[in-house]
Amino acid sequence: MKMMKPWLADHIPSDRADRVHQIVSRCLAAPLVASAMALGICIAPGQERATPLPPTELAGLRWTNAFFPDATYRAAVPTGESLLGYPIGQRAANSTEIEKCLKAWAAAAPDRARLVEYARTYEDRPLHYLIVTAPKNLSRLEEIKSGTAKLEDPRKFSEAEAKKLIETLVPVAWLGYTIHGDETEGSDAALAVLYHLIAAENADVTRLLEDVMVIIDPLQNPDGRDRFLKMIAENRGTTPNVDDQSLQHTGYDARGRGNHYFFDLNRDPLFGVHPETRGRMNAVARWNPVLVVDAHGMGPQETHLFSPPREPVNLHFPASDAQWGRLFARDQAAAFDRHGLVYYHGEWNEGWYPGYTDAWPVFRGAVGILYEQARIAEDGVRRPEGRILSYRESVFHHVIGSMANLKTVQSNGKKLLEHFYHIRQRACAADGPYAKRTFAVLPTANRSRLDKFIKLSQLHGFEMFQAGSEFTAAGATDQLGREVKDRKIPAGTILIPNRQPLGHLVAAALEFDTRIPVKALEDERQEILRNGGSRIYDTTAWNLTMMFGLEALTLPMELPDVAQPYKPADRAETGVVGEVEAPVAYAIDGADDSSVTGAARLMERGLQVRAAEKAFEFDGQKFARGSVVITRLDNRNFTGDLRATVDATARELRLRAVAISSGLGEGDLPDLGGEHFKRLEPPRIALLSRGGSSPLALGEVWFFLDHELGIRHARLNVEGSPDLSRYNVVVVPERFGGPLPGSWTNRLKDWVRAGGTLIAMGNSAAQFAEEKADLSKVRVLPDVLNKLGDYELAVFREWLARDGELPPADAVWSHKALPGLKYPWQAIDGAHAEEKELKKRDAWLNLFMPQGALVAARVDAKHWLTFGCEEPLPVLALRNPVLMAAEGVEVPVRLGYLSKVEGKPDDNANADAKDKSDSSDKKDADKKEKKEPPRVGWSALPPGTEMHLRMSGLLWPEATHRLANSAYVTREPVGRGQVILFATRPTFRAATLGPARMMLNAMIYGPGYGAAQPIRP
Ligand SMILES: [Zn+2]
């Protein structure tokens, strides 16, 4: 590609009108022509088309340098230009164009390239990687693969054998591009690098391919990219645009960053939710690359960034990774220097979160590298110094980095393979960092949730075991950091030893409480105090068992003798079970998250369904609260086959639906005809979208509706004014673009009062909690600093209602009316500070709100919203509003897990703290000053209790004092309907499965449980 055709030249030549005409035709009219031709419609030659005015001159837009000026190419391999109709990098190629190139090149160069489709997106676009290497390597792909697979497990052979094996292997370098679909340059750079590697005849390339097996994944997010390219196309005009604020550079919501459901795929490798990620994780595990590159784009006025990241770097990154990072960076910097380009590393880019695309392979033994290039959507972008950075030059910067990294792999291939082996050897060492530590995930009746965890662990490649029988573990630690003495670990417990080849990854994903080192913590605190913002780029907590809401322990031991390799249990029979000829009902256990799906799908299939608000027992079988019940009587008018419909629904969800012969409950447990089996109202769900809604938040709910529930629903455009009376559930996700318009809040208010279930989260919840919204009694903390006593009393009352002790019997049964009654608030014995002081305090505490920490919540086990939830419930706390709820509002979940202080019922923390500063003189003085009692934030702890809040991640004490006792979810009746508010996104990354269960309960059970449902006459 020595000659470049300029798209738009600095000085437009005399044929400019034709040129411009061609461009506009290609850009705007070509799709129309193509579709007309496809329909067999002829377009007459010379047909009239609009001829735009030629663009005026724009100095510096032209960047026509060859990417590889000294290369000569094999004629048999078609050029990018011949395939695309424009030179590679001149504009962003869409996924179809990219696929066309990959297929053509793989077909034209079978000696160097092999194309593999590794996954399909939700929109049915293929994801590909192309293996490019010398013919001699390509002919023994299987051998290279099985060789590196052997290196995966150093327990099976000696160091000397490993060295011998490494001599026979070729290192694999994996380059992935454009996981954020609107950071488009990466994919075009991938095409440039691919063509060069596949077609170049130069000796440096053929040698590189002999020494390295290159795998290029040119487009990691095709759905996002094509969504964004459509935005560019529809905003394209007749003249080049170099203003980075213009729509054709910015796009509009949801832009192209996320995949079909707007998820950020560059956070997904930890949770493996999406097919793009799962396919890639499997492929990376299959080829065991020693280098994984993830090429991104950043702000258009930036320069270029590459790895390594600054501190904090995840503690489970292998120690030797840092020096490799520096080595790659030196070579990459030298390559940029040769072109006179500037770049940086570190600064905002830290390395704490382990779920980035370039981080996940590091735990497996690869070197991970991030690129961030100043992002330009097309044409070019004017920079402050007046220079224009063109799209094609921006593409070139990724080319420079890619080639530099490949050369570093080439020069260090064997050493990188040794690095891969040594990391795994270290993870397996009996005296290594991961010895004598096993993670135990306890059995649960929530089978579908445990299955999700097991599948994810398998995707990560963890070796898993299961306790064949009960055993005792001394010194186990629970998820609240408490030592559990001689805990009996039941049979069936999943056991994941930390000492295994993927020990680093196991530790990164499962260690309960990975703590940021002191220096980075100091920097973080100073940054907060200096500039009011965090230096941490993502959440500081991600522990998989906590995210999933599964109870787990850390055992300070190797695998116990009773451990057996994990085998998926033959799932007990699914579908309708029980030899009952004419059952009165079928029951599905509510402990399982999939029971909600069962209820939703049964209702969609036309059945009448109930959900039990209490645990029950029929025919000697126990069912948890929230269990789903389908009675024969309710479904007398059902025209289909009741048993077959229940059976099919249960089977598709791998659930059991137990046929019940008698509706007489065991003992005092509910009977079938009583009030505890509430009839559900089929939900008609609308999810507010667009118009400033957060794509992440609404995408998560949408994903759950589609993939967890699989039921019909509507996504409504906030910019319109649809008829809300069609729906009985409306979900308002968090918003990026300011509050929901007033017209919507007014309509929603009327709709709720008429019987709707309104569910809002995060800042949308805060909007409904404003007094002026006139919809909810919930408030945000800064708005109620003058009446904290009311909220403190609500905390006490809730606790007493749940676990309070009886007054002394003589007082209860006394015939005399005795003076001296005790009030709960007297235990607090002191006022809150003045409002002015409280405001000052709250502003201070607010500085320290978490970037994402897992905190323990307490659960009202009698509330329908908490079906399937147990305490302590892990909840992800973010920089979200602090919700306050008192009288008139139910709080199914509050932050702060309360437990009784063992053995000292009267000796609570408050009393302790008070007694310590005691002398009677001082007491009198305190009274005069109205001294405050010891509180956590705005509430004292109920007598005889202690509170656990932080489970994992960075939660400053200041944030603890702001969040403790605040509401995580609230529910209140409003007119004939109800309002349910979540403090944060309950479906965060589709991974916070405890809160997500409440979201499912809210959407599916809400209309039946919380809102009045009229009998239709
Ligand atoms: Zn990105």
JSON list of N, CA, C and O in Angstrom, two decimals, residues 629-672:
[
{"chain": "A", "resi": 629, "resn": "VAL", "atom": "N", "xyz": [-47.29, -21.59, 43.66]},
{"chain": "A", "resi": 629, "resn": "VAL", "atom": "CA", "xyz": [-48.32, -22.61, 43.77]},
{"chain": "A", "resi": 629, "resn": "VAL", "atom": "C", "xyz": [-49.35, -22.42, 42.66]},
{"chain": "A", "resi": 629, "resn": "VAL", "atom": "O", "xyz": [-49.81, -21.30, 42.42]},
{"chain": "A", "resi": 630, "resn": "ILE", "atom": "N", "xyz": [-49.68, -23.51, 42.00]},
{"chain": "A", "resi": 630, "resn": "ILE", "atom": "CA", "xyz": [-50.69, -23.48, 40.94]},
{"chain": "A", "resi": 630, "resn": "ILE", "atom": "C", "xyz": [-51.79, -24.43, 41.38]},
{"chain": "A", "resi": 630, "resn": "ILE", "atom": "O", "xyz": [-51.56, -25.65, 41.46]},
{"chain": "A", "resi": 631, "resn": "THR", "atom": "N", "xyz": [-52.97, -23.90, 41.70]},
{"chain": "A", "resi": 631, "resn": "THR", "atom": "CA", "xyz": [-54.03, -24.78, 42.17]},
{"chain": "A", "resi": 631, "resn": "THR", "atom": "C", "xyz": [-54.93, -25.19, 41.01]},
{"chain": "A", "resi": 631, "resn": "THR", "atom": "O", "xyz": [-55.08, -24.45, 40.03]},
{"chain": "A", "resi": 632, "resn": "ARG", "atom": "N", "xyz": [-55.52, -26.36, 41.18]},
{"chain": "A", "resi": 632, "resn": "ARG", "atom": "CA", "xyz": [-56.42, -26.84, 40.13]},
{"chain": "A", "resi": 632, "resn": "ARG", "atom": "C", "xyz": [-57.66, -25.95, 40.05]},
{"chain": "A", "resi": 632, "resn": "ARG", "atom": "O", "xyz": [-58.15, -25.62, 38.99]},
{"chain": "A", "resi": 633, "resn": "LEU", "atom": "N", "xyz": [-58.10, -25.53, 41.27]},
{"chain": "A", "resi": 633, "resn": "LEU", "atom": "CA", "xyz": [-59.33, -24.74, 41.32]},
{"chain": "A", "resi": 633, "resn": "LEU", "atom": "C", "xyz": [-59.19, -23.41, 40.56]},
{"chain": "A", "resi": 633, "resn": "LEU", "atom": "O", "xyz": [-60.07, -23.03, 39.79]},
{"chain": "A", "resi": 634, "resn": "ASP", "atom": "N", "xyz": [-58.05, -22.71, 40.80]},
{"chain": "A", "resi": 634, "resn": "ASP", "atom": "CA", "xyz": [-57.83, -21.43, 40.11]},
{"chain": "A", "resi": 634, "resn": "ASP", "atom": "C", "xyz": [-57.86, -21.60, 38.59]},
{"chain": "A", "resi": 634, "resn": "ASP", "atom": "O", "xyz": [-58.19, -20.66, 37.87]},
{"chain": "A", "resi": 635, "resn": "ASN", "atom": "N", "xyz": [-57.44, -22.76, 38.16]},
{"chain": "A", "resi": 635, "resn": "ASN", "atom": "CA", "xyz": [-57.23, -22.94, 36.71]},
{"chain": "A", "resi": 635, "resn": "ASN", "atom": "C", "xyz": [-58.30, -23.78, 36.05]},
{"chain": "A", "resi": 635, "resn": "ASN", "atom": "O", "xyz": [-58.08, -24.40, 35.01]},
{"chain": "A", "resi": 636, "resn": "ARG", "atom": "N", "xyz": [-59.49, -23.76, 36.69]},
{"chain": "A", "resi": 636, "resn": "ARG", "atom": "CA", "xyz": [-60.60, -24.55, 36.17]},
{"chain": "A", "resi": 636, "resn": "ARG", "atom": "C", "xyz": [-60.96, -24.15, 34.73]},
{"chain": "A", "resi": 636, "resn": "ARG", "atom": "O", "xyz": [-61.34, -24.97, 33.93]},
{"chain": "A", "resi": 637, "resn": "ASN", "atom": "N", "xyz": [-60.75, -22.85, 34.45]},
{"chain": "A", "resi": 637, "resn": "ASN", "atom": "CA", "xyz": [-61.11, -22.38, 33.10]},
{"chain": "A", "resi": 637, "resn": "ASN", "atom": "C", "xyz": [-59.97, -22.47, 32.09]},
{"chain": "A", "resi": 637, "resn": "ASN", "atom": "O", "xyz": [-60.11, -22.06, 30.95]},
{"chain": "A", "resi": 638, "resn": "PHE", "atom": "N", "xyz": [-58.84, -22.96, 32.55]},
{"chain": "A", "resi": 638, "resn": "PHE", "atom": "CA", "xyz": [-57.68, -23.06, 31.65]},
{"chain": "A", "resi": 638, "resn": "PHE", "atom": "C", "xyz": [-57.99, -24.09, 30.57]},
{"chain": "A", "resi": 638, "resn": "PHE", "atom": "O", "xyz": [-58.36, -25.22, 30.85]},
{"chain": "A", "resi": 639, "resn": "THR", "atom": "N", "xyz": [-57.84, -23.66, 29.34]},
{"chain": "A", "resi": 639, "resn": "THR", "atom": "CA", "xyz": [-58.29, -24.54, 28.25]},
{"chain": "A", "resi": 639, "resn": "THR", "atom": "C", "xyz": [-57.24, -25.58, 27.86]},
{"chain": "A", "resi": 639, "resn": "THR", "atom": "O", "xyz": [-57.55, -26.59, 27.25]},
{"chain": "A", "resi": 640, "resn": "GLY", "atom": "N", "xyz": [-55.97, -25.30, 28.23]},
{"chain": "A", "resi": 640, "resn": "GLY", "atom": "CA", "xyz": [-54.92, -26.27, 27.89]},
{"chain": "A", "resi": 640, "resn": "GLY", "atom": "C", "xyz": [-54.85, -27.39, 28.90]},
{"chain": "A", "resi": 640, "resn": "GLY", "atom": "O", "xyz": [-55.74, -27.56, 29.74]},
{"chain": "A", "resi": 641, "resn": "ASP", "atom": "N", "xyz": [-53.78, -28.16, 28.83]},
{"chain": "A", "resi": 641, "resn": "ASP", "atom": "CA", "xyz": [-53.56, -29.26, 29.76]},
{"chain": "A", "resi": 641, "resn": "ASP", "atom": "C", "xyz": [-52.72, -28.71, 30.92]},
{"chain": "A", "resi": 641, "resn": "ASP", "atom": "O", "xyz": [-51.54, -28.38, 30.74]},
{"chain": "A", "resi": 642, "resn": "LEU", "atom": "N", "xyz": [-53.33, -28.58, 32.08]},
{"chain": "A", "resi": 642, "resn": "LEU", "atom": "CA", "xyz": [-52.68, -27.92, 33.22]},
{"chain": "A", "resi": 642, "resn": "LEU", "atom": "C", "xyz": [-51.38, -28.64, 33.59]},
{"chain": "A", "resi": 642, "resn": "LEU", "atom": "O", "xyz": [-50.32, -28.03, 33.70]},
{"chain": "A", "resi": 643, "resn": "ARG", "atom": "N", "xyz": [-51.48, -29.95, 33.79]},
{"chain": "A", "resi": 643, "resn": "ARG", "atom": "CA", "xyz": [-50.31, -30.71, 34.23]},
{"chain": "A", "resi": 643, "resn": "ARG", "atom": "C", "xyz": [-49.18, -30.60, 33.21]},
{"chain": "A", "resi": 643, "resn": "ARG", "atom": "O", "xyz": [-48.02, -30.36, 33.57]},
{"chain": "A", "resi": 644, "resn": "ALA", "atom": "N", "xyz": [-49.53, -30.74, 31.92]},
{"chain": "A", "resi": 644, "resn": "ALA", "atom": "CA", "xyz": [-48.50, -30.69, 30.88]},
{"chain": "A", "resi": 644, "resn": "ALA", "atom": "C", "xyz": [-47.85, -29.31, 30.82]},
{"chain": "A", "resi": 644, "resn": "ALA", "atom": "O", "xyz": [-46.64, -29.19, 30.61]},
{"chain": "A", "resi": 645, "resn": "THR", "atom": "N", "xyz": [-48.64, -28.26, 31.03]},
{"chain": "A", "resi": 645, "resn": "THR", "atom": "CA", "xyz": [-48.08, -26.90, 30.97]},
{"chain": "A", "resi": 645, "resn": "THR", "atom": "C", "xyz": [-47.14, -26.65, 32.14]},
{"chain": "A", "resi": 645, "resn": "THR", "atom": "O", "xyz": [-46.05, -26.10, 31.98]},
{"chain": "A", "resi": 646, "resn": "VAL", "atom": "N", "xyz": [-47.55, -27.08, 33.33]},
{"chain": "A", "resi": 646, "resn": "VAL", "atom": "CA", "xyz": [-46.68, -26.93, 34.51]},
{"chain": "A", "resi": 646, "resn": "VAL", "atom": "C", "xyz": [-45.42, -27.76, 34.29]},
{"chain": "A", "resi": 646, "resn": "VAL", "atom": "O", "xyz": [-44.29, -27.30, 34.55]},
{"chain": "A", "resi": 647, "resn": "ASP", "atom": "N", "xyz": [-45.59, -28.95, 33.78]},
{"chain": "A", "resi": 647, "resn": "ASP", "atom": "CA", "xyz": [-44.46, -29.86, 33.58]},
{"chain": "A", "resi": 647, "resn": "ASP", "atom": "C", "xyz": [-43.45, -29.25, 32.60]},
{"chain": "A", "resi": 647, "resn": "ASP", "atom": "O", "xyz": [-42.25, -29.21, 32.87]},
{"chain": "A", "resi": 648, "resn": "ALA", "atom": "N", "xyz": [-43.93, -28.76, 31.48]},
{"chain": "A", "resi": 648, "resn": "ALA", "atom": "CA", "xyz": [-43.04, -28.22, 30.45]},
{"chain": "A", "resi": 648, "resn": "ALA", "atom": "C", "xyz": [-42.30, -26.99, 30.97]},
{"chain": "A", "resi": 648, "resn": "ALA", "atom": "O", "xyz": [-41.10, -26.82, 30.74]},
{"chain": "A", "resi": 649, "resn": "THR", "atom": "N", "xyz": [-43.03, -26.14, 31.70]},
{"chain": "A", "resi": 649, "resn": "THR", "atom": "CA", "xyz": [-42.41, -24.92, 32.23]},
{"chain": "A", "resi": 649, "resn": "THR", "atom": "C", "xyz": [-41.33, -25.27, 33.24]},
{"chain": "A", "resi": 649, "resn": "THR", "atom": "O", "xyz": [-40.24, -24.69, 33.23]},
{"chain": "A", "resi": 650, "resn": "ALA", "atom": "N", "xyz": [-41.64, -26.22, 34.12]},
{"chain": "A", "resi": 650, "resn": "ALA", "atom": "CA", "xyz": [-40.65, -26.61, 35.13]},
{"chain": "A", "resi": 650, "resn": "ALA", "atom": "C", "xyz": [-39.43, -27.25, 34.46]},
{"chain": "A", "resi": 650, "resn": "ALA", "atom": "O", "xyz": [-38.29, -26.98, 34.84]},
{"chain": "A", "resi": 651, "resn": "ARG", "atom": "N", "xyz": [-39.67, -28.06, 33.45]},
{"chain": "A", "resi": 651, "resn": "ARG", "atom": "CA", "xyz": [-38.55, -28.72, 32.77]},
{"chain": "A", "resi": 651, "resn": "ARG", "atom": "C", "xyz": [-37.61, -27.73, 32.09]},
{"chain": "A", "resi": 651, "resn": "ARG", "atom": "O", "xyz": [-36.40, -27.87, 32.16]},
{"chain": "A", "resi": 652, "resn": "GLU", "atom": "N", "xyz": [-38.18, -26.75, 31.42]},
{"chain": "A", "resi": 652, "resn": "GLU", "atom": "CA", "xyz": [-37.31, -25.82, 30.69]},
{"chain": "A", "resi": 652, "resn": "GLU", "atom": "C", "xyz": [-36.46, -25.01, 31.66]},
{"chain": "A", "resi": 652, "resn": "GLU", "atom": "O", "xyz": [-35.43, -24.46, 31.28]},
{"chain": "A", "resi": 653, "resn": "LEU", "atom": "N", "xyz": [-36.86, -24.95, 32.93]},
{"chain": "A", "resi": 653, "resn": "LEU", "atom": "CA", "xyz": [-36.09, -24.21, 33.93]},
{"chain": "A", "resi": 653, "resn": "LEU", "atom": "C", "xyz": [-35.34, -25.16, 34.87]},
{"chain": "A", "resi": 653, "resn": "LEU", "atom": "O", "xyz": [-34.73, -24.71, 35.84]},
{"chain": "A", "resi": 654, "resn": "ARG", "atom": "N", "xyz": [-35.41, -26.43, 34.60]},
{"chain": "A", "resi": 654, "resn": "ARG", "atom": "CA", "xyz": [-34.78, -27.48, 35.43]},
{"chain": "A", "resi": 654, "resn": "ARG", "atom": "C", "xyz": [-35.27, -27.37, 36.88]},
{"chain": "A", "resi": 654, "resn": "ARG", "atom": "O", "xyz": [-34.50, -27.45, 37.83]},
{"chain": "A", "resi": 655, "resn": "LEU", "atom": "N", "xyz": [-36.58, -27.18, 37.02]},
{"chain": "A", "resi": 655, "resn": "LEU", "atom": "CA", "xyz": [-37.20, -27.08, 38.34]},
{"chain": "A", "resi": 655, "resn": "LEU", "atom": "C", "xyz": [-38.08, -28.29, 38.58]},
{"chain": "A", "resi": 655, "resn": "LEU", "atom": "O", "xyz": [-38.51, -28.96, 37.63]},
{"chain": "A", "resi": 656, "resn": "ARG", "atom": "N", "xyz": [-38.40, -28.52, 39.86]},
{"chain": "A", "resi": 656, "resn": "ARG", "atom": "CA", "xyz": [-39.38, -29.55, 40.20]},
{"chain": "A", "resi": 656, "resn": "ARG", "atom": "C", "xyz": [-40.70, -28.87, 40.56]},
{"chain": "A", "resi": 656, "resn": "ARG", "atom": "O", "xyz": [-40.71, -27.91, 41.31]},
{"chain": "A", "resi": 657, "resn": "ALA", "atom": "N", "xyz": [-41.77, -29.37, 40.01]},
{"chain": "A", "resi": 657, "resn": "ALA", "atom": "CA", "xyz": [-43.10, -28.90, 40.42]},
{"chain": "A", "resi": 657, "resn": "ALA", "atom": "C", "xyz": [-43.75, -30.09, 41.11]},
{"chain": "A", "resi": 657, "resn": "ALA", "atom": "O", "xyz": [-44.05, -31.10, 40.47]},
{"chain": "A", "resi": 658, "resn": "VAL", "atom": "N", "xyz": [-43.92, -29.96, 42.42]},
{"chain": "A", "resi": 658, "resn": "VAL", "atom": "CA", "xyz": [-44.39, -31.11, 43.19]},
{"chain": "A", "resi": 658, "resn": "VAL", "atom": "C", "xyz": [-45.93, -31.15, 43.17]},
{"chain": "A", "resi": 658, "resn": "VAL", "atom": "O", "xyz": [-46.58, -30.16, 43.51]},
{"chain": "A", "resi": 659, "resn": "ALA", "atom": "N", "xyz": [-46.45, -32.30, 42.78]},
{"chain": "A", "resi": 659, "resn": "ALA", "atom": "CA", "xyz": [-47.91, -32.47, 42.80]},
{"chain": "A", "resi": 659, "resn": "ALA", "atom": "C", "xyz": [-48.35, -32.69, 44.24]},
{"chain": "A", "resi": 659, "resn": "ALA", "atom": "O", "xyz": [-47.80, -33.52, 44.96]},
{"chain": "A", "resi": 660, "resn": "ILE", "atom": "N", "xyz": [-49.33, -31.90, 44.68]},
{"chain": "A", "resi": 660, "resn": "ILE", "atom": "CA", "xyz": [-49.78, -31.90, 46.08]},
{"chain": "A", "resi": 660, "resn": "ILE", "atom": "C", "xyz": [-51.16, -32.58, 46.16]},
{"chain": "A", "resi": 660, "resn": "ILE", "atom": "O", "xyz": [-52.05, -32.23, 45.39]},
{"chain": "A", "resi": 661, "resn": "SER", "atom": "N", "xyz": [-51.27, -33.51, 47.12]},
{"chain": "A", "resi": 661, "resn": "SER", "atom": "CA", "xyz": [-52.55, -34.22, 47.21]},
{"chain": "A", "resi": 661, "resn": "SER", "atom": "C", "xyz": [-53.53, -33.55, 48.16]},
{"chain": "A", "resi": 661, "resn": "SER", "atom": "O", "xyz": [-54.73, -33.66, 48.01]},
{"chain": "A", "resi": 662, "resn": "SER", "atom": "N", "xyz": [-52.97, -32.85, 49.16]},
{"chain": "A", "resi": 662, "resn": "SER", "atom": "CA", "xyz": [-53.88, -32.23, 50.15]},
{"chain": "A", "resi": 662, "resn": "SER", "atom": "C", "xyz": [-53.40, -30.85, 50.52]},
{"chain": "A", "resi": 662, "resn": "SER", "atom": "O", "xyz": [-52.21, -30.62, 50.73]},
{"chain": "A", "resi": 663, "resn": "GLY", "atom": "N", "xyz": [-54.36, -29.93, 50.64]},
{"chain": "A", "resi": 663, "resn": "GLY", "atom": "CA", "xyz": [-54.04, -28.54, 50.97]},
{"chain": "A", "resi": 663, "resn": "GLY", "atom": "C", "xyz": [-54.06, -28.28, 52.47]},
{"chain": "A", "resi": 663, "resn": "GLY", "atom": "O", "xyz": [-54.12, -27.12, 52.87]},
{"chain": "A", "resi": 664, "resn": "LEU", "atom": "N", "xyz": [-54.00, -29.32, 53.28]},
{"chain": "A", "resi": 664, "resn": "LEU", "atom": "CA", "xyz": [-53.95, -29.12, 54.74]},
{"chain": "A", "resi": 664, "resn": "LEU", "atom": "C", "xyz": [-52.49, -28.98, 55.15]},
{"chain": "A", "resi": 664, "resn": "LEU", "atom": "O", "xyz": [-51.69, -29.89, 54.98]},
{"chain": "A", "resi": 665, "resn": "GLY", "atom": "N", "xyz": [-52.15, -27.79, 55.67]},
{"chain": "A", "resi": 665, "resn": "GLY", "atom": "CA", "xyz": [-50.77, -27.53, 56.06]},
{"chain": "A", "resi": 665, "resn": "GLY", "atom": "C", "xyz": [-50.39, -28.29, 57.31]},
{"chain": "A", "resi": 665, "resn": "GLY", "atom": "O", "xyz": [-51.23, -28.58, 58.17]},
{"chain": "A", "resi": 666, "resn": "GLU", "atom": "N", "xyz": [-49.14, -28.58, 57.44]},
{"chain": "A", "resi": 666, "resn": "GLU", "atom": "CA", "xyz": [-48.61, -29.30, 58.60]},
{"chain": "A", "resi": 666, "resn": "GLU", "atom": "C", "xyz": [-48.69, -28.38, 59.82]},
{"chain": "A", "resi": 666, "resn": "GLU", "atom": "O", "xyz": [-48.30, -27.20, 59.74]},
{"chain": "A", "resi": 667, "resn": "GLY", "atom": "N", "xyz": [-49.20, -28.87, 60.96]},
{"chain": "A", "resi": 667, "resn": "GLY", "atom": "CA", "xyz": [-49.24, -28.09, 62.20]},
{"chain": "A", "resi": 667, "resn": "GLY", "atom": "C", "xyz": [-49.89, -26.73, 61.98]},
{"chain": "A", "resi": 667, "resn": "GLY", "atom": "O", "xyz": [-50.97, -26.63, 61.41]},
{"chain": "A", "resi": 668, "resn": "ASP", "atom": "N", "xyz": [-49.15, -25.66, 62.42]},
{"chain": "A", "resi": 668, "resn": "ASP", "atom": "CA", "xyz": [-49.67, -24.31, 62.28]},
{"chain": "A", "resi": 668, "resn": "ASP", "atom": "C", "xyz": [-49.32, -23.69, 60.95]},
{"chain": "A", "resi": 668, "resn": "ASP", "atom": "O", "xyz": [-49.62, -22.51, 60.70]},
{"chain": "A", "resi": 669, "resn": "LEU", "atom": "N", "xyz": [-48.68, -24.43, 60.11]},
{"chain": "A", "resi": 669, "resn": "LEU", "atom": "CA", "xyz": [-48.29, -23.86, 58.81]},
{"chain": "A", "resi": 669, "resn": "LEU", "atom": "C", "xyz": [-49.53, -23.64, 57.96]},
{"chain": "A", "resi": 669, "resn": "LEU", "atom": "O", "xyz": [-50.55, -24.29, 58.14]},
{"chain": "A", "resi": 670, "resn": "PRO", "atom": "N", "xyz": [-49.43, -22.72, 57.00]},
{"chain": "A", "resi": 670, "resn": "PRO", "atom": "CA", "xyz": [-50.62, -22.31, 56.26]},
{"chain": "A", "resi": 670, "resn": "PRO", "atom": "C", "xyz": [-51.31, -23.45, 55.49]},
{"chain": "A", "resi": 670, "resn": "PRO", "atom": "O", "xyz": [-50.65, -24.37, 55.01]},
{"chain": "A", "resi": 671, "resn": "ASP", "atom": "N", "xyz": [-52.61, -23.35, 55.38]},
{"chain": "A", "resi": 671, "resn": "ASP", "atom": "CA", "xyz": [-53.39, -24.23, 54.51]},
{"chain": "A", "resi": 671, "resn": "ASP", "atom": "C", "xyz": [-53.58, -23.53, 53.16]},
{"chain": "A", "resi": 671, "resn": "ASP", "atom": "O", "xyz": [-53.52, -22.30, 53.08]},
{"chain": "A", "resi": 672, "resn": "LEU", "atom": "N", "xyz": [-53.86, -24.31, 52.17]},
{"chain": "A", "resi": 672, "resn": "LEU", "atom": "CA", "xyz": [-53.89, -23.79, 50.80]},
{"chain": "A", "resi": 672, "resn": "LEU", "atom": "C", "xyz": [-54.95, -22.71, 50.56]},
{"chain": "A", "resi": 672, "resn": "LEU", "atom": "O", "xyz": [-54.75, -21.80, 49.75]}
]
